[in-house]
PDB file of N, CA and C in Angstrom:
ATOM      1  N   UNK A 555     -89.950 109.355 -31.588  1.00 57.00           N
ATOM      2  CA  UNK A 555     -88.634 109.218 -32.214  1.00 57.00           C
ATOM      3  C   UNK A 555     -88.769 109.144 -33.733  1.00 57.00           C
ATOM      4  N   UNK A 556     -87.878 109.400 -34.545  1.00 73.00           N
ATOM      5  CA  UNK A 556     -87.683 109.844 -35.715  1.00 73.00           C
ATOM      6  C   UNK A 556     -87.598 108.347 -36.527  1.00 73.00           C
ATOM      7  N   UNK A 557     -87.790 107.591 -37.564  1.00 77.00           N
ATOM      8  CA  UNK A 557     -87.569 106.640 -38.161  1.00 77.00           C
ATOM      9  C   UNK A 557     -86.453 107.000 -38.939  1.00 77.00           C
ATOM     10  N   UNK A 558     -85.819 107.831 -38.789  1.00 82.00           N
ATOM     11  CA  UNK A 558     -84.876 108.023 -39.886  1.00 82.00           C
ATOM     12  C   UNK A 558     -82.991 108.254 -39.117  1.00 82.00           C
ATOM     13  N   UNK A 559     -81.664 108.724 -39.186  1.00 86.00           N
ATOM     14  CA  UNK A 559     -80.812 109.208 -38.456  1.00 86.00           C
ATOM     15  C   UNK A 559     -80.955 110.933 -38.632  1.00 86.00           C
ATOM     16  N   UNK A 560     -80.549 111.915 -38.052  1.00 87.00           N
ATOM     17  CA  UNK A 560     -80.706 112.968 -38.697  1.00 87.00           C
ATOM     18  C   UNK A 560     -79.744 113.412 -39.236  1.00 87.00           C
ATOM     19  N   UNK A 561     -80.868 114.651 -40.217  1.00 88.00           N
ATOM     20  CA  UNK A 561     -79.805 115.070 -41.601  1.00 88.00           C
ATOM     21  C   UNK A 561     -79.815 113.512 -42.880  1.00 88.00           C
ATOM     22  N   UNK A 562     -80.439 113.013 -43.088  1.00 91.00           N
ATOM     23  CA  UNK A 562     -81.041 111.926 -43.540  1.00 91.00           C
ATOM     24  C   UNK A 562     -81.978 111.547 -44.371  1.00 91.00           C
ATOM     25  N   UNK A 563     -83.479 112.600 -43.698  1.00 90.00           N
ATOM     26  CA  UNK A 563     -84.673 112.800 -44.276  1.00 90.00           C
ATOM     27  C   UNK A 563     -84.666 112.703 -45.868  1.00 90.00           C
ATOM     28  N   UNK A 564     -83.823 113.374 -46.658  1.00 92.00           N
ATOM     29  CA  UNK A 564     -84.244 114.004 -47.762  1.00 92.00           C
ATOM     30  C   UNK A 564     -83.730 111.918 -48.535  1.00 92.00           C
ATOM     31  N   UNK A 565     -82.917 111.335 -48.256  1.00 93.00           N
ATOM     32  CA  UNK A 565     -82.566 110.023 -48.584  1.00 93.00           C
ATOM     33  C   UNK A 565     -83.568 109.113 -48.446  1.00 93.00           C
ATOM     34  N   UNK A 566     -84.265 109.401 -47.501  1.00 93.00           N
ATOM     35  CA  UNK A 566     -85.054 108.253 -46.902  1.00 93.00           C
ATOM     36  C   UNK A 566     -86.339 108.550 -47.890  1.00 93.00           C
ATOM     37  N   UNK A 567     -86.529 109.607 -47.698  1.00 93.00           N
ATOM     38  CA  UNK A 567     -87.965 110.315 -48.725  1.00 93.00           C
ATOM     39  C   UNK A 567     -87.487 109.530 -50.033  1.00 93.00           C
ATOM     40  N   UNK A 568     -86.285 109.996 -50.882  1.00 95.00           N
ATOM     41  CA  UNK A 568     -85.851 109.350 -52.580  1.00 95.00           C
ATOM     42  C   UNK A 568     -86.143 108.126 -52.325  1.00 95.00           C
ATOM     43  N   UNK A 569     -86.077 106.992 -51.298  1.00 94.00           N
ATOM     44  CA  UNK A 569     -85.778 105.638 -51.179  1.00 94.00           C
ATOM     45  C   UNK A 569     -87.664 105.224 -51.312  1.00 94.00           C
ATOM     46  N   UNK A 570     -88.480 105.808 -50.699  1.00 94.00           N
ATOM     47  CA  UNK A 570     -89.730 105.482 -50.298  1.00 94.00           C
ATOM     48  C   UNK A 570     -90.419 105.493 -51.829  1.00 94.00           C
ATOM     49  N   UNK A 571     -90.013 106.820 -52.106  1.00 96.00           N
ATOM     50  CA  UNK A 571     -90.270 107.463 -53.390  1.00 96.00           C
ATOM     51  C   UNK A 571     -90.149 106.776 -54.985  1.00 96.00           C
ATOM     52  N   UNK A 572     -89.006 105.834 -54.487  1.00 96.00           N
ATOM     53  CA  UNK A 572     -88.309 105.175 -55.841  1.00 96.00           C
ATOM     54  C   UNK A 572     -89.667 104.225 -55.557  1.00 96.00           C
ATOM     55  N   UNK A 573     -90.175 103.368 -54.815  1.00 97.00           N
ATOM     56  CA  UNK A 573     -90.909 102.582 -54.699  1.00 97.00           C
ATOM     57  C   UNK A 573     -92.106 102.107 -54.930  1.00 97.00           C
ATOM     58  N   UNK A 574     -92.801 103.663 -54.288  1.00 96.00           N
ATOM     59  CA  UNK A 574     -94.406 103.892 -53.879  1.00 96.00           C
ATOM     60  C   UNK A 574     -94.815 105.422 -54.669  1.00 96.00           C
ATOM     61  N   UNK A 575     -96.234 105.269 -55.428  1.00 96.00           N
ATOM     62  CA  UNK A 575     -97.160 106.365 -55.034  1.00 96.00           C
ATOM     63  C   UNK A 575     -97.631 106.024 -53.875  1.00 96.00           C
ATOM     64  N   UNK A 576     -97.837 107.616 -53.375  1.00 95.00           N
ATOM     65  CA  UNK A 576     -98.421 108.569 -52.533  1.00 95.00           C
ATOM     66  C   UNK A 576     -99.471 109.418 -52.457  1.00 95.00           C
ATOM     67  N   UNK A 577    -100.467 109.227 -52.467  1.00 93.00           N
ATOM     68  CA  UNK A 577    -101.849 109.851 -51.972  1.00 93.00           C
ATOM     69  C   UNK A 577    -101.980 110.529 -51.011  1.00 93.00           C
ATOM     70  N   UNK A 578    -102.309 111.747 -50.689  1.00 90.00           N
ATOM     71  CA  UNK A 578    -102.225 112.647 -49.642  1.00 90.00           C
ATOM     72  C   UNK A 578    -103.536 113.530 -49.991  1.00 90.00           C
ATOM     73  N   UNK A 579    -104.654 112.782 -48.883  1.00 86.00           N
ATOM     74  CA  UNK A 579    -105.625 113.572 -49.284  1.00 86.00           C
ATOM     75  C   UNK A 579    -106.117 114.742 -48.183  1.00 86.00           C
ATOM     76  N   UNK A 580    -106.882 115.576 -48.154  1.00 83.00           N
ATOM     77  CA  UNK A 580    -107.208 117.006 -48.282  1.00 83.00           C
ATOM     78  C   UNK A 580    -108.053 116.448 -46.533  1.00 83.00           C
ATOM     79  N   UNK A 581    -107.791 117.070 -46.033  1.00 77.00           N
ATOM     80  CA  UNK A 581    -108.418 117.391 -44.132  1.00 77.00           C
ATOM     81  C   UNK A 581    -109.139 118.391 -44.012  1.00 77.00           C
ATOM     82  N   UNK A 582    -110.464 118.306 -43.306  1.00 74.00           N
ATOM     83  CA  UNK A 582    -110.857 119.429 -42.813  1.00 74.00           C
ATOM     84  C   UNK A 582    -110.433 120.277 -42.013  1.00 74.00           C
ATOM     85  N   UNK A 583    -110.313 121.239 -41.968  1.00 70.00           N
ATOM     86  CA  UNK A 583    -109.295 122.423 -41.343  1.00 70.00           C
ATOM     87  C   UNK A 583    -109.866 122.236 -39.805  1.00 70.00           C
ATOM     88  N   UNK A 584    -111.126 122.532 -40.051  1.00 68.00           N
ATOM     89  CA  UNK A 584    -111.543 122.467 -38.961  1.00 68.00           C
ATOM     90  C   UNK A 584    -112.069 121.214 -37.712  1.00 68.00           C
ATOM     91  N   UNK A 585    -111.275 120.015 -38.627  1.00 64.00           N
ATOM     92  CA  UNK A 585    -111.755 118.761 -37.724  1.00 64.00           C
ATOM     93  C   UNK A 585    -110.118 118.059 -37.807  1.00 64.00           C
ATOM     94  N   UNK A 586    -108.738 118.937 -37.914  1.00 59.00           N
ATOM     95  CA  UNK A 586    -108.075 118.261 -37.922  1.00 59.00           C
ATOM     96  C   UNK A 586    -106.745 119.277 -36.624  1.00 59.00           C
ATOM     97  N   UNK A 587    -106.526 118.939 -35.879  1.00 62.00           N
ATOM     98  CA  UNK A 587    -106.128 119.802 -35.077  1.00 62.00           C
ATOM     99  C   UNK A 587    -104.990 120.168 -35.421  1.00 62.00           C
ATOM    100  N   UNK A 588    -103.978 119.382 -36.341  1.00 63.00           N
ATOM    101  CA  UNK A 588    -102.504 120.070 -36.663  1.00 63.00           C
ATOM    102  C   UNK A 588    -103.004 121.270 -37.730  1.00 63.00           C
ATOM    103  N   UNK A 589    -104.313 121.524 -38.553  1.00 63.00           N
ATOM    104  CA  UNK A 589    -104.749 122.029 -39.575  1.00 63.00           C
ATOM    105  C   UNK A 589    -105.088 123.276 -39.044  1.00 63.00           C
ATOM    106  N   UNK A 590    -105.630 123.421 -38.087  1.00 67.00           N
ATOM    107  CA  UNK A 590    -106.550 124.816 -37.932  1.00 67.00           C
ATOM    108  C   UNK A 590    -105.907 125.505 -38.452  1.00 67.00           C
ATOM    109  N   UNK A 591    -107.015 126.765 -39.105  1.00 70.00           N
ATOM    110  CA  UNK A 591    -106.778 127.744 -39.921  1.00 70.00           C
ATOM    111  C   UNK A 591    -105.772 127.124 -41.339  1.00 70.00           C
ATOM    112  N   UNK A 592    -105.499 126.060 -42.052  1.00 80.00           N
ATOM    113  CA  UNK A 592    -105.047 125.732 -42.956  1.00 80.00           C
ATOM    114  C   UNK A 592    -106.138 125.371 -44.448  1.00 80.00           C
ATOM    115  N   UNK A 593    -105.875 126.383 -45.199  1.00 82.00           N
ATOM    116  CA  UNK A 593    -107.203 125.688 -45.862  1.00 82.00           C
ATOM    117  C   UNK A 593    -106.556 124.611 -47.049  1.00 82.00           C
ATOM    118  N   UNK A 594    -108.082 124.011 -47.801  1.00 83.00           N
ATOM    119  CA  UNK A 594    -107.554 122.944 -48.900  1.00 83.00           C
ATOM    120  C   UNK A 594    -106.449 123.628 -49.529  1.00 83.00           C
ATOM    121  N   UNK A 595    -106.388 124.321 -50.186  1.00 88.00           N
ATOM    122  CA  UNK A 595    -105.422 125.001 -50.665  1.00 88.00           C
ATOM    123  C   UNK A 595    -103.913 125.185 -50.312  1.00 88.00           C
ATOM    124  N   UNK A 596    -103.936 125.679 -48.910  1.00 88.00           N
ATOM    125  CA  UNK A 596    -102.687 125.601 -48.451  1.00 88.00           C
ATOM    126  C   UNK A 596    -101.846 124.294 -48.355  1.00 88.00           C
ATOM    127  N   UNK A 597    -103.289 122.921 -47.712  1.00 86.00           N
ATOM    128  CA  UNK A 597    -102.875 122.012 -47.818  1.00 86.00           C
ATOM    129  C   UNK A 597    -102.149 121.214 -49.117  1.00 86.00           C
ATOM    130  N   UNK A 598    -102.615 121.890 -50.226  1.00 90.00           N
ATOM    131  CA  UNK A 598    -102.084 121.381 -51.704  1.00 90.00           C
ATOM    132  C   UNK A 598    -100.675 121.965 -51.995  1.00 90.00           C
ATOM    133  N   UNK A 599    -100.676 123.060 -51.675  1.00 92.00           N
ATOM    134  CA  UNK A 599     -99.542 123.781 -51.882  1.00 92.00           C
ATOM    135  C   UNK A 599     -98.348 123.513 -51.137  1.00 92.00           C
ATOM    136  N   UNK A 600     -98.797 123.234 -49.860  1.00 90.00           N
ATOM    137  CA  UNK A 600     -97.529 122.341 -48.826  1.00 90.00           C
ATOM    138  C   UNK A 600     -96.879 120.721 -49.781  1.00 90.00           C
ATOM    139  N   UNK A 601     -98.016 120.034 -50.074  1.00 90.00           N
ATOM    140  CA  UNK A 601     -97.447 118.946 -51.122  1.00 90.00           C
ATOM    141  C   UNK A 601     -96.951 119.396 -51.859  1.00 90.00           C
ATOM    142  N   UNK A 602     -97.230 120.506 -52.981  1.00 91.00           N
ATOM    143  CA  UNK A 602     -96.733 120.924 -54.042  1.00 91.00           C
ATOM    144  C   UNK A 602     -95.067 121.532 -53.505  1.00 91.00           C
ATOM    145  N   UNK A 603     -94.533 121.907 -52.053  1.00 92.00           N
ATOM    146  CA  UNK A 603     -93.578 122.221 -52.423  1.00 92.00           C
ATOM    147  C   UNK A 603     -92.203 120.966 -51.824  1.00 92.00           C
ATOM    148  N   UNK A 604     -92.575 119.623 -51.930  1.00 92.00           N
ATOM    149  CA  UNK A 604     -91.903 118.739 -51.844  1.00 92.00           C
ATOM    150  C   UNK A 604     -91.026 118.923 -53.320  1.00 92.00           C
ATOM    151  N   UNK A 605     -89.661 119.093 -53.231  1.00 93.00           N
ATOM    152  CA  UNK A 605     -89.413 118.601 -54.583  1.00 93.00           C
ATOM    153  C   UNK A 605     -89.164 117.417 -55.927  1.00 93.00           C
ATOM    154  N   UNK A 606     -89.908 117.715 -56.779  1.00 94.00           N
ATOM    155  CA  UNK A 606     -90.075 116.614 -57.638  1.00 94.00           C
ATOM    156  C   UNK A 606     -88.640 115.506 -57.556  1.00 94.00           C
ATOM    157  N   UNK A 607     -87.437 116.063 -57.713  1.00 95.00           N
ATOM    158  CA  UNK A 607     -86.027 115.558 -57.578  1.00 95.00           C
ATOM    159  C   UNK A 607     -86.169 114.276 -56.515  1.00 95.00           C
ATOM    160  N   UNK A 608     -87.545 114.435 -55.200  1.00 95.00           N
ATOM    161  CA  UNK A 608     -87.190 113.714 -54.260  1.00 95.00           C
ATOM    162  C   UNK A 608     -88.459 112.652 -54.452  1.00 95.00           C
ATOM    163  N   UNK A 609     -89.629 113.404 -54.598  1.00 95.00           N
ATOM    164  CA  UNK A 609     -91.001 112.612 -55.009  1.00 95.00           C
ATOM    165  C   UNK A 609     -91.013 112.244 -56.159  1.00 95.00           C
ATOM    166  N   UNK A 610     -90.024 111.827 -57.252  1.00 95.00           N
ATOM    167  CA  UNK A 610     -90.022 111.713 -58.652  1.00 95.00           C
ATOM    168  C   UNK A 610     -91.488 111.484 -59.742  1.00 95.00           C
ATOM    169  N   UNK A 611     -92.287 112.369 -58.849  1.00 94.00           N
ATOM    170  CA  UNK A 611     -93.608 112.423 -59.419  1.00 94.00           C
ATOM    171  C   UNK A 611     -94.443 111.495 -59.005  1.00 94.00           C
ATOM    172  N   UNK A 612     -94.170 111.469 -57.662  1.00 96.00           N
ATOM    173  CA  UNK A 612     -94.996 110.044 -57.041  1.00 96.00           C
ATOM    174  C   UNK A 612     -95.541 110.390 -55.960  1.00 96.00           C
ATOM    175  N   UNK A 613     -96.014 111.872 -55.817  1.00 96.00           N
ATOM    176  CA  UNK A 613     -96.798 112.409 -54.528  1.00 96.00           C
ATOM    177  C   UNK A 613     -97.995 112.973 -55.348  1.00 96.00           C
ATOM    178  N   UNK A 614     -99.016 112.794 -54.978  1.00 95.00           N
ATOM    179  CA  UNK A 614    -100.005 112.907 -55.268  1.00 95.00           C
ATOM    180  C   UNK A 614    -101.161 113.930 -53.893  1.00 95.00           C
ATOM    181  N   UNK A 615    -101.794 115.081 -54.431  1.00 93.00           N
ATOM    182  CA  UNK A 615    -103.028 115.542 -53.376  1.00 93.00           C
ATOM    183  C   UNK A 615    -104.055 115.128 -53.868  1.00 93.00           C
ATOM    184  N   UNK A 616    -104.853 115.049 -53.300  1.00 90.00           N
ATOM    185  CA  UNK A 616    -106.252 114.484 -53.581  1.00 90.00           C
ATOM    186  C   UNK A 616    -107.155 115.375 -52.610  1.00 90.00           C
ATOM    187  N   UNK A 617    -108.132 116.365 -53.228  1.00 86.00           N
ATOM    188  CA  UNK A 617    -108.990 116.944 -52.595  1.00 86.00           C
ATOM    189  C   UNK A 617    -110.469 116.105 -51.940  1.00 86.00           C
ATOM    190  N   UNK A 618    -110.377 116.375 -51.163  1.00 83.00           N
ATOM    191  CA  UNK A 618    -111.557 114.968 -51.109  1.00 83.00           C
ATOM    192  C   UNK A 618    -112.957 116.168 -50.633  1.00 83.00           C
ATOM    193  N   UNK A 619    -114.018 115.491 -50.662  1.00 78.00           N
ATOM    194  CA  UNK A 619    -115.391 116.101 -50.396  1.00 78.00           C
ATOM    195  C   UNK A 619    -115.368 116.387 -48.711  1.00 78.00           C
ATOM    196  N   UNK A 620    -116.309 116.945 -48.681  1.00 74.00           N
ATOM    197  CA  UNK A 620    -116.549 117.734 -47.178  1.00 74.00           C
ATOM    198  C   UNK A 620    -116.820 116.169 -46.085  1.00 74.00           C
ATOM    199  N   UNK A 621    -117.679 115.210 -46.384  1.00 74.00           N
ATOM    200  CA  UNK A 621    -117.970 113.909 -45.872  1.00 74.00           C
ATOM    201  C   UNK A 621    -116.679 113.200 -45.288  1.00 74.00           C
ATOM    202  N   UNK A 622    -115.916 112.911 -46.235  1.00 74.00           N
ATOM    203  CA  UNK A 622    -114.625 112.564 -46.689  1.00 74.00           C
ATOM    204  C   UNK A 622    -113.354 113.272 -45.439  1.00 74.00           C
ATOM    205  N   UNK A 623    -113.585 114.349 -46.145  1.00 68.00           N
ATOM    206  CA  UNK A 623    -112.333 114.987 -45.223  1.00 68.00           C
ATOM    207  C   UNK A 623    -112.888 115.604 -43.890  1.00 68.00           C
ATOM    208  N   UNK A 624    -114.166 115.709 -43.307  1.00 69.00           N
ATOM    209  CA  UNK A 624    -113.926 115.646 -42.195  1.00 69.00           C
ATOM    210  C   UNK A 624    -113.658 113.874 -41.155  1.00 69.00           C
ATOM    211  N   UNK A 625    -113.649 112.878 -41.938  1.00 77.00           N
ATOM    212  CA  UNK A 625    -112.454 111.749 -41.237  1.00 77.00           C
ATOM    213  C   UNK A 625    -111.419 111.513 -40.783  1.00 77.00           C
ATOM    214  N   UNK A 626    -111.349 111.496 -39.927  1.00 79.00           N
ATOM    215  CA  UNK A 626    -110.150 111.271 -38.912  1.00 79.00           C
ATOM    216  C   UNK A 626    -109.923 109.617 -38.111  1.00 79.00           C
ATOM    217  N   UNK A 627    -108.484 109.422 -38.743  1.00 84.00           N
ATOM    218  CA  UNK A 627    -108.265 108.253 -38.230  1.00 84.00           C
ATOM    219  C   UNK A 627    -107.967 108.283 -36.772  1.00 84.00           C
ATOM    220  N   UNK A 628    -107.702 109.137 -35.906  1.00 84.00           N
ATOM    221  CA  UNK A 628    -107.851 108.881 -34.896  1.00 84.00           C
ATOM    222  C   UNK A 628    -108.967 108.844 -33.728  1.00 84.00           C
ATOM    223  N   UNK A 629    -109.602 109.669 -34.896  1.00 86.00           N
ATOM    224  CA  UNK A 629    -111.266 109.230 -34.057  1.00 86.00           C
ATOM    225  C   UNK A 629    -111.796 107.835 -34.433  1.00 86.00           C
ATOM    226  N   UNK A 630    -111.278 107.363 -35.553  1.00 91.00           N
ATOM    227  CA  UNK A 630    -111.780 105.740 -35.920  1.00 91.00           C
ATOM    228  C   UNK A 630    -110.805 104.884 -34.522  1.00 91.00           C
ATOM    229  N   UNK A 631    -110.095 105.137 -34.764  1.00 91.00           N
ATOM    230  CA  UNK A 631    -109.040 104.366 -34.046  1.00 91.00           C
ATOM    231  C   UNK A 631    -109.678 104.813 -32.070  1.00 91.00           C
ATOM    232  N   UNK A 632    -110.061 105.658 -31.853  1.00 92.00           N
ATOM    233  CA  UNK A 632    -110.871 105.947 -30.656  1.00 92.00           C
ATOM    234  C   UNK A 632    -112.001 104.932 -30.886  1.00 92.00           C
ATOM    235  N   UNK A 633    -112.894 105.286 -31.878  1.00 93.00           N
ATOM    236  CA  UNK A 633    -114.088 104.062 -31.499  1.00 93.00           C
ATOM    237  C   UNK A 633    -113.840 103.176 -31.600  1.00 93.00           C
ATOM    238  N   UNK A 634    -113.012 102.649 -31.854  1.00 94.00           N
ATOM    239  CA  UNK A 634    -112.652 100.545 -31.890  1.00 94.00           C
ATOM    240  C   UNK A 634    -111.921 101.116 -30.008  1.00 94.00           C
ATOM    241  N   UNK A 635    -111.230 101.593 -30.153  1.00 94.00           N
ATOM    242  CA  UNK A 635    -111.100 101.898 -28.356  1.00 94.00           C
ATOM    243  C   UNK A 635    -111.960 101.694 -27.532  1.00 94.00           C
ATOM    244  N   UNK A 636    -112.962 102.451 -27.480  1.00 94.00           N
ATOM    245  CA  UNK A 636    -114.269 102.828 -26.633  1.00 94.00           C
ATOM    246  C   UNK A 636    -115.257 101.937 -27.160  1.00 94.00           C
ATOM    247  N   UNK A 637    -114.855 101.271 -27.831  1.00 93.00           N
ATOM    248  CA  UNK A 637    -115.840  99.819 -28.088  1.00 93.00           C
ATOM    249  C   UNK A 637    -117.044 100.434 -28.915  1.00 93.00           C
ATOM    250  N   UNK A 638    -117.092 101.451 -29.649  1.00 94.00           N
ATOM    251  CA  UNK A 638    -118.142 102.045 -30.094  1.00 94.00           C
ATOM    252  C   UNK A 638    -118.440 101.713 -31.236  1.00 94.00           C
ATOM    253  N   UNK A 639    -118.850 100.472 -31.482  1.00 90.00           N
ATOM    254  CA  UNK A 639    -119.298  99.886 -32.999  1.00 90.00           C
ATOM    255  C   UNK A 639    -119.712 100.923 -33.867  1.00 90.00           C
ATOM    256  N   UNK A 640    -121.271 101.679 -33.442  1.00 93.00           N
ATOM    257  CA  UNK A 640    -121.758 102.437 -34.212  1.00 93.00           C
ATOM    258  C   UNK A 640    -120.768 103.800 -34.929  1.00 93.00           C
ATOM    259  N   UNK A 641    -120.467 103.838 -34.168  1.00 91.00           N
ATOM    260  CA  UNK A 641    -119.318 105.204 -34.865  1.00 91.00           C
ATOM    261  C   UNK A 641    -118.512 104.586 -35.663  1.00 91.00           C
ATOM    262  N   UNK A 642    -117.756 103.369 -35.078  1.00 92.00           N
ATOM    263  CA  UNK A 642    -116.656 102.735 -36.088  1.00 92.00           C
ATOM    264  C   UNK A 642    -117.032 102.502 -36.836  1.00 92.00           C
ATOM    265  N   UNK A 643    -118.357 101.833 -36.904  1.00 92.00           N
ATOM    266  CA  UNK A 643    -118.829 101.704 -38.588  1.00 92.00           C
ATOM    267  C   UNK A 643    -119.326 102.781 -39.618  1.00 92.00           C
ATOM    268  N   UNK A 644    -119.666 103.289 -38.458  1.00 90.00           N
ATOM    269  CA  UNK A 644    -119.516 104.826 -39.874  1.00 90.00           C
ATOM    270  C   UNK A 644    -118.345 105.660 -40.381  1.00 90.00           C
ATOM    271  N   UNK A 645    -117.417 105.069 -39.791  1.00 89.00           N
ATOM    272  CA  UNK A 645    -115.971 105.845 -40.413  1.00 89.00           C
ATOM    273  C   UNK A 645    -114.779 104.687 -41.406  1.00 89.00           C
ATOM    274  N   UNK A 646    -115.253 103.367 -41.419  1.00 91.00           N
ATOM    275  CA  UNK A 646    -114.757 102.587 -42.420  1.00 91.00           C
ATOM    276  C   UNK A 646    -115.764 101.326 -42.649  1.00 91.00           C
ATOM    277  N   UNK A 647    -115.203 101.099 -43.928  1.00 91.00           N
ATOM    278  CA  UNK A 647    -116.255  99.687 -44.218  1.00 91.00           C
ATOM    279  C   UNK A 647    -116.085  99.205 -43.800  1.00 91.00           C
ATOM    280  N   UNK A 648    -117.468  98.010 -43.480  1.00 93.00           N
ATOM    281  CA  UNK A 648    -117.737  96.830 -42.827  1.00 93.00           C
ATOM    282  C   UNK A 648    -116.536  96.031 -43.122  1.00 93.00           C
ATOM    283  N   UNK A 649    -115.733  95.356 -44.196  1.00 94.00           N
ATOM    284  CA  UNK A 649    -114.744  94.561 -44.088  1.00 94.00           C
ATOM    285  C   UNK A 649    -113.598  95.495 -43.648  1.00 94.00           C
ATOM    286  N   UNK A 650    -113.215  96.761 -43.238  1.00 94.00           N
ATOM    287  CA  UNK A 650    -112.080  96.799 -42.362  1.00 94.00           C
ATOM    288  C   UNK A 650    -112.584  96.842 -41.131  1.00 94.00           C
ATOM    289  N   UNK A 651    -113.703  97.352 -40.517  1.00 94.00           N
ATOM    290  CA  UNK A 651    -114.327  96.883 -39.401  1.00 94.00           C
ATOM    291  C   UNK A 651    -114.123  95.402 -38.639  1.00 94.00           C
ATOM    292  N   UNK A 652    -114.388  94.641 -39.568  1.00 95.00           N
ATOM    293  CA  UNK A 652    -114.536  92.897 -39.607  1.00 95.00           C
ATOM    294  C   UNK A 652    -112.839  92.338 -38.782  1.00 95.00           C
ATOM    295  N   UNK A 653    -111.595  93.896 -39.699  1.00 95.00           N
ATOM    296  CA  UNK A 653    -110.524  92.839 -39.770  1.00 95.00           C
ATOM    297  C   UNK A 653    -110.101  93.351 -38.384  1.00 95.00           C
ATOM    298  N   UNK A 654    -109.951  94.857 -38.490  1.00 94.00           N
ATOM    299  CA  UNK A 654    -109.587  95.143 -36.792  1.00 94.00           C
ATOM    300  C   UNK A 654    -110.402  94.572 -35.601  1.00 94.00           C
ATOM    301  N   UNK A 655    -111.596  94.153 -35.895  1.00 92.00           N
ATOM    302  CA  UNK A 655    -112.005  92.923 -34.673  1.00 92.00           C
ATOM    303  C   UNK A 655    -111.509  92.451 -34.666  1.00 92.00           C
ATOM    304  N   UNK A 656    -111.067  91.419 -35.801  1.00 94.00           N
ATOM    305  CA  UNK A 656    -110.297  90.216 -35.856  1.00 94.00           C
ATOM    306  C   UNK A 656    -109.062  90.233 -35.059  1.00 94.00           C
ATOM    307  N   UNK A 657    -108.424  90.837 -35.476  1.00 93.00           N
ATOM    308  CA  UNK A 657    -106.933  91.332 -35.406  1.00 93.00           C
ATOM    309  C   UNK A 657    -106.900  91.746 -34.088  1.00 93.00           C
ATOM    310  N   UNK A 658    -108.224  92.197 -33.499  1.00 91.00           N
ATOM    311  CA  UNK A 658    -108.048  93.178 -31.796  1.00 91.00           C
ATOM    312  C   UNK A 658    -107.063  94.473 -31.726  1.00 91.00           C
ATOM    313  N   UNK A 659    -106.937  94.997 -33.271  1.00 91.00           N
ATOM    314  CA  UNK A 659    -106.462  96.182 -33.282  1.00 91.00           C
ATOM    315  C   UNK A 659    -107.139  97.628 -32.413  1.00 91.00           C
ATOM    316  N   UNK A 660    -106.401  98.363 -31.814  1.00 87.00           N
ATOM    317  CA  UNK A 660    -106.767  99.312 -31.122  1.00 87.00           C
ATOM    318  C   UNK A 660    -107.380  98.973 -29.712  1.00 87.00           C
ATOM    319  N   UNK A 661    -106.790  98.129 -29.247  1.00 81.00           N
ATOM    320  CA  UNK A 661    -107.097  97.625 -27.336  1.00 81.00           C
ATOM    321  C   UNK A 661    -106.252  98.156 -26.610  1.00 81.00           C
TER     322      UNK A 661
END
């Protein structure tokens, strides 16, 4: 379901917008399944055609390195699932590791 009513979107975006930067960084094409066949590029250019009027200059891309962007939060969010320490710790630091134990996020 939609967080928003529809016909709406473009309000809700100005409202977020007045508030917050936005960081939107760069996916591997090939490790991100809504992406296939999308390259960095395209991915920049899809941000780039939000209009400024709505992002009042508060969307940001960020190309990130090959390491980087093949991460996927839902494969992090799988290994705290599958109880798989070793993987989870290689996809965020030890103190967010620490807190989703804590917390028993992702059970």
């Amino acid at each position: 379901p939609k967080y928003y009513p529809s016909g709406t979107l473009d309000d809700v975006l100005r409202s977020i917008f007045s508030k917050v930067e936005i960081v939107v960084a760069s996916r591997d094409p090939s490790s991100a399944s809504s992406l296939k066949g999308v390259s960095f590029e395209q991915q920049e250019a899809q941000i780039g055609k939000l209009s400024t009027e709505i992002t009042r200059g508060r969307l940001h891309f960020l190309r990130t390195g090959e390491g980087m962007a093949a991460l996927s939060s839902s494969a992090a969010r799988d290994a705290f699932a599958q109880h798989d320490e070793q993987r989870a710790l290689g996809m965020v630091p030890a103190c967010v590791h620490d807190f989703i134990v804590q917390q028993q996020l992702y059970k």
